[in-house]
CSV table of N, CA, C and O in Angstrom, one decimal:
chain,number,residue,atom,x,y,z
Q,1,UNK,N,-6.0,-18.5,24.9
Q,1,UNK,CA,-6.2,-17.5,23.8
Q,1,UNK,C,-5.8,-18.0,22.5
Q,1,UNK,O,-5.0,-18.9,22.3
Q,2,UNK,N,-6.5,-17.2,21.6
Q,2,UNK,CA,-6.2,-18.0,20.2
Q,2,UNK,C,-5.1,-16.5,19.2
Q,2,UNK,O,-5.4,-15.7,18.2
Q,3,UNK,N,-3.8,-16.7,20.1
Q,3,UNK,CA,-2.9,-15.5,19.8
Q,3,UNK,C,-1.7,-15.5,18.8
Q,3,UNK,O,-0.7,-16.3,18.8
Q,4,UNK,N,-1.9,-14.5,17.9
Q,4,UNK,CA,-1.4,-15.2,16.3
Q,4,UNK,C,0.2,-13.8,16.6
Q,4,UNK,O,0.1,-12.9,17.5
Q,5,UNK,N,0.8,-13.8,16.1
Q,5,UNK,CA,2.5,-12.6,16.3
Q,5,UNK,C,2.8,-12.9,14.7
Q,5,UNK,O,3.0,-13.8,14.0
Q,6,UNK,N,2.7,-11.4,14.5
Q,6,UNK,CA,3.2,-11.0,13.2
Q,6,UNK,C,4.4,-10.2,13.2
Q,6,UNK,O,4.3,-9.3,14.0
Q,7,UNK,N,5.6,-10.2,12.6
Q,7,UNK,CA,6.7,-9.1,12.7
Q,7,UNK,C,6.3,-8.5,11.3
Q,7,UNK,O,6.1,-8.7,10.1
Q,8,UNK,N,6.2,-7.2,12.3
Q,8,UNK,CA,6.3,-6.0,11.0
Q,8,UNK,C,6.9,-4.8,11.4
Q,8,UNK,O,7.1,-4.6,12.6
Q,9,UNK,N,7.4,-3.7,10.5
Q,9,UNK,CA,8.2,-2.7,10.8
Q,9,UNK,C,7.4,-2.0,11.3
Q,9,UNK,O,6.2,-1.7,11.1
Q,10,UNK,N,8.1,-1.5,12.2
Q,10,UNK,CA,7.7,0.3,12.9
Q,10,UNK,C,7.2,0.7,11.8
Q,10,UNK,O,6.0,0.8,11.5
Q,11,UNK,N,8.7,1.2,10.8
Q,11,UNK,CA,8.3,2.6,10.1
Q,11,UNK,C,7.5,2.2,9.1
Q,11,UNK,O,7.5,2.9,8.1
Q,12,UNK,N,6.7,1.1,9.1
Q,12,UNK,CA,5.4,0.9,7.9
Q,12,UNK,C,4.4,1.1,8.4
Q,12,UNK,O,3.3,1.3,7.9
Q,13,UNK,N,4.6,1.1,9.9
Q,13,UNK,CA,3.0,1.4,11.0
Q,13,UNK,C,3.0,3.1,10.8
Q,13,UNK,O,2.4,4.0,10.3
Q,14,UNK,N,4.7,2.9,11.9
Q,14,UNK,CA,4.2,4.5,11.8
Q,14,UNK,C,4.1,5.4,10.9
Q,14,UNK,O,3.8,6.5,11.3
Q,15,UNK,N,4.3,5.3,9.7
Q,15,UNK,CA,4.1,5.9,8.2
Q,15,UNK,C,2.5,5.9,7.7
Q,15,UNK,O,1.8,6.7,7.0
Q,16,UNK,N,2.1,4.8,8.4
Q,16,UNK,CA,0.6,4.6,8.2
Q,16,UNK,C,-0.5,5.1,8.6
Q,16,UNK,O,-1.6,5.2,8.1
Q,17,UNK,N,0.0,5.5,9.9
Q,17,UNK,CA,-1.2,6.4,10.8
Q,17,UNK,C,-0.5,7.3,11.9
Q,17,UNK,O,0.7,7.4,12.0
Q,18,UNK,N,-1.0,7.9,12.6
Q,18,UNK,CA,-0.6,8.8,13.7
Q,18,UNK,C,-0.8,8.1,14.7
Q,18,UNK,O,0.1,8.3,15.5
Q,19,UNK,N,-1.7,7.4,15.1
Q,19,UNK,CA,-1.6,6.6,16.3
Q,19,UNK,C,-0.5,5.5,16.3
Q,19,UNK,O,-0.1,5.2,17.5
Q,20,UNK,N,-0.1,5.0,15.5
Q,20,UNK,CA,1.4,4.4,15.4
Q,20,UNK,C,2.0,4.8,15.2
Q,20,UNK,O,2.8,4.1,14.6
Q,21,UNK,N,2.3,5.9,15.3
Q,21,UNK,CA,3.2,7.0,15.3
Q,21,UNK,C,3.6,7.3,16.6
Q,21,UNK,O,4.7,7.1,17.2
Q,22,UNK,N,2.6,7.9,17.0
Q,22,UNK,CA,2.8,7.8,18.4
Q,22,UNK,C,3.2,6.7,19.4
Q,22,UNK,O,4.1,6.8,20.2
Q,23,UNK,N,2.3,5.5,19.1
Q,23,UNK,CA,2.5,4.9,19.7
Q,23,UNK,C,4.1,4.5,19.5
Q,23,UNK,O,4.5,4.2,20.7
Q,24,UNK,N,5.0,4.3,18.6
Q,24,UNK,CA,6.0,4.0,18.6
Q,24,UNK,C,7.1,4.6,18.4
Q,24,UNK,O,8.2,4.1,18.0
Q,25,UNK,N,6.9,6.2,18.9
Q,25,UNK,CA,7.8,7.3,18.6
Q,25,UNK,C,9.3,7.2,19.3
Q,25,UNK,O,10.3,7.8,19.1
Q,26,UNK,N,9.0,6.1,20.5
Q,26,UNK,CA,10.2,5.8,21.6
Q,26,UNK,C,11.1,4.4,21.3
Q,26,UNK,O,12.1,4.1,21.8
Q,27,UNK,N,10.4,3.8,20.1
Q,27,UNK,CA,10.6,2.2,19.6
Q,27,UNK,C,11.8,2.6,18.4
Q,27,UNK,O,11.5,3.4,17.5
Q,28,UNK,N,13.2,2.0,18.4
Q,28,UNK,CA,13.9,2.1,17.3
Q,28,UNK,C,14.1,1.3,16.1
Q,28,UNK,O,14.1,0.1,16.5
Q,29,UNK,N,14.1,1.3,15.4
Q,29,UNK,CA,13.7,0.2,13.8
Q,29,UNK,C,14.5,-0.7,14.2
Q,29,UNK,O,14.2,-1.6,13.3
Q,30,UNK,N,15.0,-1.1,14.6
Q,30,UNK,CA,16.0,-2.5,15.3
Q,30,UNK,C,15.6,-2.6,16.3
Q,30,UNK,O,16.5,-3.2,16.9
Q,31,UNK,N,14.4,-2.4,17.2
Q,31,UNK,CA,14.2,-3.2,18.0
Q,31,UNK,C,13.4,-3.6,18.1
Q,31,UNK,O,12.6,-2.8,17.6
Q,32,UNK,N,12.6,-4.8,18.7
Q,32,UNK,CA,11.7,-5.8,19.0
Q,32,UNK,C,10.3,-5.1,20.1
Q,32,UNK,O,10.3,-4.9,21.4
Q,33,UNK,N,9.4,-4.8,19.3
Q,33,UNK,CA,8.0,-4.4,20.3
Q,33,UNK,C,6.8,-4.9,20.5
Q,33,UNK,O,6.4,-5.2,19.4
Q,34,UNK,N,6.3,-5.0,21.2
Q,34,UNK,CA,4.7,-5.7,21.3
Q,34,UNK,C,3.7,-4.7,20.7
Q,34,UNK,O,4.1,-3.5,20.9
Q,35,UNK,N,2.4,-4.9,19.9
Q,35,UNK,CA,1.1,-4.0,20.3
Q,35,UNK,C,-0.1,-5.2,20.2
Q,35,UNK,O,-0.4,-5.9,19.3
Q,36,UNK,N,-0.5,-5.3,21.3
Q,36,UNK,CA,-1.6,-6.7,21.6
Q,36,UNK,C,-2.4,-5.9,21.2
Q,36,UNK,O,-2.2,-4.7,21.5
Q,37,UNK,N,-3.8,-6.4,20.4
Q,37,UNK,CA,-5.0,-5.7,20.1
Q,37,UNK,C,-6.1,-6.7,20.5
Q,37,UNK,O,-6.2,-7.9,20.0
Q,38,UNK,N,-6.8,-6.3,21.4
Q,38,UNK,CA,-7.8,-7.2,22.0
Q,38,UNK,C,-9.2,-7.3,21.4
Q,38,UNK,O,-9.8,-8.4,21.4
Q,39,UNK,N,-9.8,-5.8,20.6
Q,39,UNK,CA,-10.9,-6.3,20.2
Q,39,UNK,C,-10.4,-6.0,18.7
Q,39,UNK,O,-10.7,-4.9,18.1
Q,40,UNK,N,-9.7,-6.9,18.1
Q,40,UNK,CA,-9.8,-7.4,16.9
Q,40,UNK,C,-9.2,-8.8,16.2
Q,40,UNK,O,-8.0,-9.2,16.3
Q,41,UNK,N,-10.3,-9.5,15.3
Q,41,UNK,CA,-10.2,-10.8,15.3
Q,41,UNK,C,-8.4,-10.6,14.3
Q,41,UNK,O,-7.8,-9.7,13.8
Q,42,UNK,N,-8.0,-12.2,14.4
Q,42,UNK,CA,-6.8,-12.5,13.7
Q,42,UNK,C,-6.8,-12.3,12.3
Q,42,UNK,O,-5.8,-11.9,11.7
Q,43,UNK,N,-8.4,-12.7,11.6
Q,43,UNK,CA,-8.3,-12.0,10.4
Q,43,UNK,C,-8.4,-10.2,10.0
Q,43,UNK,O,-7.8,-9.6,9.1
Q,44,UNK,N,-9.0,-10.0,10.6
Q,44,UNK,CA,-8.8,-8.6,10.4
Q,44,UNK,C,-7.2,-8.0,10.9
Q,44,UNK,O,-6.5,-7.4,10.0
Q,45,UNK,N,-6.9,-8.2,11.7
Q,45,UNK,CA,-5.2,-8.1,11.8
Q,45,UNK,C,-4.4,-8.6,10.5
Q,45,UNK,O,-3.6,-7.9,9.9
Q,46,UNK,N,-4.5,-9.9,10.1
Q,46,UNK,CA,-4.2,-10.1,8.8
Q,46,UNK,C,-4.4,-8.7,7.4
Q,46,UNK,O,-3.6,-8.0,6.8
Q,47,UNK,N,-5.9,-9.0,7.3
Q,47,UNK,CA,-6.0,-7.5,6.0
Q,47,UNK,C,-5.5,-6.2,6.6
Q,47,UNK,O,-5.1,-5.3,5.8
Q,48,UNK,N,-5.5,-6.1,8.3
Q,48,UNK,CA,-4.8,-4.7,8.0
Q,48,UNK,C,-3.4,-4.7,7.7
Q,48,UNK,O,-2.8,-3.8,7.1
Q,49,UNK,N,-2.8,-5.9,8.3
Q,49,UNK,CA,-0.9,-5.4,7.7
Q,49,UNK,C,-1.2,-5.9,5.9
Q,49,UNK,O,-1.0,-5.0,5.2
Q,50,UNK,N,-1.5,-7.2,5.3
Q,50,UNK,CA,-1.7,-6.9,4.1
Q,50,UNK,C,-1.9,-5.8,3.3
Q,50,UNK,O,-1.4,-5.6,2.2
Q,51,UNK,N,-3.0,-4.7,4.2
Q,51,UNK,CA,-3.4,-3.7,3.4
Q,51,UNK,C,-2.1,-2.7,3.5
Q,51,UNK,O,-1.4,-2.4,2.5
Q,52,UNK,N,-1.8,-2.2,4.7
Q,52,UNK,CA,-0.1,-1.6,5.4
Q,52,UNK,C,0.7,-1.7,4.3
Q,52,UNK,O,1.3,-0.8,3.7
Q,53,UNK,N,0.7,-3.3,4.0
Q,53,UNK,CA,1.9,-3.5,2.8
Q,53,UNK,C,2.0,-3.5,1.6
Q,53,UNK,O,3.0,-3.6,0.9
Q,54,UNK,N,0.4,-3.2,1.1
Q,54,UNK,CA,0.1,-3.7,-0.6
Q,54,UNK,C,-0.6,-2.5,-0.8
Q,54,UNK,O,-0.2,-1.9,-1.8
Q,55,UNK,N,-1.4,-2.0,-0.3
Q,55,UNK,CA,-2.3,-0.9,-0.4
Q,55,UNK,C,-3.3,-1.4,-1.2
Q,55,UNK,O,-3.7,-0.7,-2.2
Q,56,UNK,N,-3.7,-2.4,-1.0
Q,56,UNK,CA,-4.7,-2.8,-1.2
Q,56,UNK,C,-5.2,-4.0,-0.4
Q,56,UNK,O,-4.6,-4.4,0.5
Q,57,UNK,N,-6.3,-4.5,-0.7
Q,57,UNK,CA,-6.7,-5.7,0.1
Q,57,UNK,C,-8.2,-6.0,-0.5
Q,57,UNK,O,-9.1,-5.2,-0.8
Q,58,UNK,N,-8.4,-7.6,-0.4
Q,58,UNK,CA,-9.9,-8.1,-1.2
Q,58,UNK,C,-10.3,-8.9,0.2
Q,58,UNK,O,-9.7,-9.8,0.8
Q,59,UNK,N,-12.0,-8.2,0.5
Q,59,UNK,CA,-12.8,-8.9,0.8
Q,59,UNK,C,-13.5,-10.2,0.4
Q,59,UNK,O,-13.4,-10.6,-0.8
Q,60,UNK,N,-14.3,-10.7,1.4
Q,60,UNK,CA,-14.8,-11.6,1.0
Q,60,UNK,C,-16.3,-11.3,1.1
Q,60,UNK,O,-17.1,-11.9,0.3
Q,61,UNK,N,-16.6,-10.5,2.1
Q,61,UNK,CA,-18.3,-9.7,1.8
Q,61,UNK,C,-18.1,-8.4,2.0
Q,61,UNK,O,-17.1,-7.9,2.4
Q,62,UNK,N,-19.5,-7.5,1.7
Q,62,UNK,CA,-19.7,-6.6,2.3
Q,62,UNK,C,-19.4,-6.0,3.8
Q,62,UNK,O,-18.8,-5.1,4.3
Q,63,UNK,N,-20.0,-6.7,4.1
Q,63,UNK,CA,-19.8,-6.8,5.7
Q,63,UNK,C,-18.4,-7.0,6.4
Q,63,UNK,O,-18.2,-6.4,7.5
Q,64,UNK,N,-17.3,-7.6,6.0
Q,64,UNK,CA,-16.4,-7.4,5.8
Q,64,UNK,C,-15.4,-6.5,5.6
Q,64,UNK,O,-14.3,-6.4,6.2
Q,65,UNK,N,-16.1,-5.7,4.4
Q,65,UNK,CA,-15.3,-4.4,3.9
Q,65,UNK,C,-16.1,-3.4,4.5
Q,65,UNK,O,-15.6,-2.3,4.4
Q,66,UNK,N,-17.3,-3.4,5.0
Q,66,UNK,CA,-17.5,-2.5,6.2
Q,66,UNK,C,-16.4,-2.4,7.6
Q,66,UNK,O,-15.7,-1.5,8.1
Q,67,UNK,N,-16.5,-3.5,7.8
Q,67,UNK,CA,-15.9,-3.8,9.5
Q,67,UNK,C,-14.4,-3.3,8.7
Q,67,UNK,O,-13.9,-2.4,9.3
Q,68,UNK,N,-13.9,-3.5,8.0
Q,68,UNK,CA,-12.5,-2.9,7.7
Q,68,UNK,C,-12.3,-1.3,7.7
Q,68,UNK,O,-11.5,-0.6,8.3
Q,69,UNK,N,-13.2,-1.0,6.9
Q,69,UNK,CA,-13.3,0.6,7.0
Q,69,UNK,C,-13.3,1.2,8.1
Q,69,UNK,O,-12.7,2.2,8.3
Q,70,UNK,N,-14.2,0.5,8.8
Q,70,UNK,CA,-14.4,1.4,10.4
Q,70,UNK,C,-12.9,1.3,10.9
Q,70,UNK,O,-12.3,2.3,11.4
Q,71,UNK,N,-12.5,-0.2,10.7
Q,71,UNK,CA,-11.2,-0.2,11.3
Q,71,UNK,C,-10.4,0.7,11.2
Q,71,UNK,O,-9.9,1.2,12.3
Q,72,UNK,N,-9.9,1.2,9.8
Q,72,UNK,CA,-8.8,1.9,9.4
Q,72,UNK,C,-9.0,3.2,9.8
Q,72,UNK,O,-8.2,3.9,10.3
Q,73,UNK,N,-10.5,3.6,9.5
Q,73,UNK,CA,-11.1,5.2,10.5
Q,73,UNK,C,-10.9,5.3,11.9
Q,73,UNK,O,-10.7,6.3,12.5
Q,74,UNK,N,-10.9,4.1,12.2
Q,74,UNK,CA,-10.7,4.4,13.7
Q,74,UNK,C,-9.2,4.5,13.9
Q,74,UNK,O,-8.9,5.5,14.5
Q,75,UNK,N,-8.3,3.7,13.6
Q,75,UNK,CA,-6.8,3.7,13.6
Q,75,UNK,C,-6.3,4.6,13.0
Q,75,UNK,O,-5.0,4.4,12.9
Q,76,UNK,N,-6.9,5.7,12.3
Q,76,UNK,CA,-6.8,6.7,11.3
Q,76,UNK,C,-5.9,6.4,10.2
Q,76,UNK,O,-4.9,7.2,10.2
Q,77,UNK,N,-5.8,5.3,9.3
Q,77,UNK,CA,-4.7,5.4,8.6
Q,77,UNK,C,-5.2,6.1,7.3
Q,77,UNK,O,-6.3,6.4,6.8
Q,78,UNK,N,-3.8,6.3,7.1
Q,78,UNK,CA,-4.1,7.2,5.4
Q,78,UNK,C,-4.2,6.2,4.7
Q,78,UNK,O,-3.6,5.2,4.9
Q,79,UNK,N,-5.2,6.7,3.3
Q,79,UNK,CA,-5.3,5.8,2.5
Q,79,UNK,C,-5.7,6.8,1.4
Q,79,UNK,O,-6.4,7.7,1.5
Q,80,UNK,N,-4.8,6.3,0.0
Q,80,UNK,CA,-4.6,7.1,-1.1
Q,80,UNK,C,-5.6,6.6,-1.6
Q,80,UNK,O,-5.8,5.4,-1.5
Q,81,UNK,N,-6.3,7.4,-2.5
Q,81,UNK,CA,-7.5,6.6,-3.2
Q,81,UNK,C,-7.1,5.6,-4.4
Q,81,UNK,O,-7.6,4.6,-4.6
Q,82,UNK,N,-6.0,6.3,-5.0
Q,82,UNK,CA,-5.5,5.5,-6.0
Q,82,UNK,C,-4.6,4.3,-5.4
Q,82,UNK,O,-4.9,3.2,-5.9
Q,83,UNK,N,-3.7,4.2,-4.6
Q,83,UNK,CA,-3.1,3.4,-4.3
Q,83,UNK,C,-3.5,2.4,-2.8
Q,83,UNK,O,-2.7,1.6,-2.2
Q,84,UNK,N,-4.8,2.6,-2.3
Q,84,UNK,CA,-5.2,2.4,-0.9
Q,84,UNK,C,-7.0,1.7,-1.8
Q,84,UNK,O,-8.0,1.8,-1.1
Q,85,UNK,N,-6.9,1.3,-2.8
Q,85,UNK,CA,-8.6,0.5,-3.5
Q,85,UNK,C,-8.8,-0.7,-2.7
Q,85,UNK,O,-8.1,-1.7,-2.8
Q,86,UNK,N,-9.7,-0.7,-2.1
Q,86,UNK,CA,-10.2,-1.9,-1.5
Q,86,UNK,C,-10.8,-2.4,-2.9
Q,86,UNK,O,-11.3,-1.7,-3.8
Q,87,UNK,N,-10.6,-3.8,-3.0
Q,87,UNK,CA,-11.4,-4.7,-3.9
Q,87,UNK,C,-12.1,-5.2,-3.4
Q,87,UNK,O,-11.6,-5.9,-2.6
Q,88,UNK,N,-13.9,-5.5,-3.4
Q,88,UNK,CA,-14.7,-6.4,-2.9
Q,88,UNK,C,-14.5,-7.9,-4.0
Q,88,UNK,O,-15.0,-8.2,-5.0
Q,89,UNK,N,-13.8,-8.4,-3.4
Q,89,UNK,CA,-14.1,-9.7,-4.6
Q,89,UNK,C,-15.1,-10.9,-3.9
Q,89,UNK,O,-15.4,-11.9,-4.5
């Protein structure tokens, strides 16, 4: 497998959405957890913790910033209009 490990905080996941919320309601900020995501590529895992952290993030097509959207809808994260602007660049 072509399997990429990112450390990132709980409370920036679970601040971000309800399903990491949930998912990590039992996990303490000091400790070490897995979440394997199977159907999504390493770049899209990339722009979503970039996006997580910056509240923002730049495509590189349309198609792109489609497949991201769906992403974040489906993982329900909140996204402020003002502080959550996808850039198409």
């Amino acid at each position: 497998t072509n399997e990429l490990i990112f450390q990132v905080s709980p409370g920036v996941l679970a601040c971000s959405s309800k399903f990491f919320e949930d998912l990590l309601k039992d996990v303490s900020y000091d400790e070490d957890a897995s979440i394997i995501f199977t159907d999504m590529s390493n770049d899209e895992l990339e722009l979503l913790i970039s996006f997580l952290y910056t509240g923002s993030v730049t495509f590189a097509s349309s198609t792109e910033s489609q497949r991201f959207n769906a992403l974040i809808h489906q993982l329900g994260i909140h996204v402020d209009p003002v502080q959550g602007t996808m850039i198409l660049g």
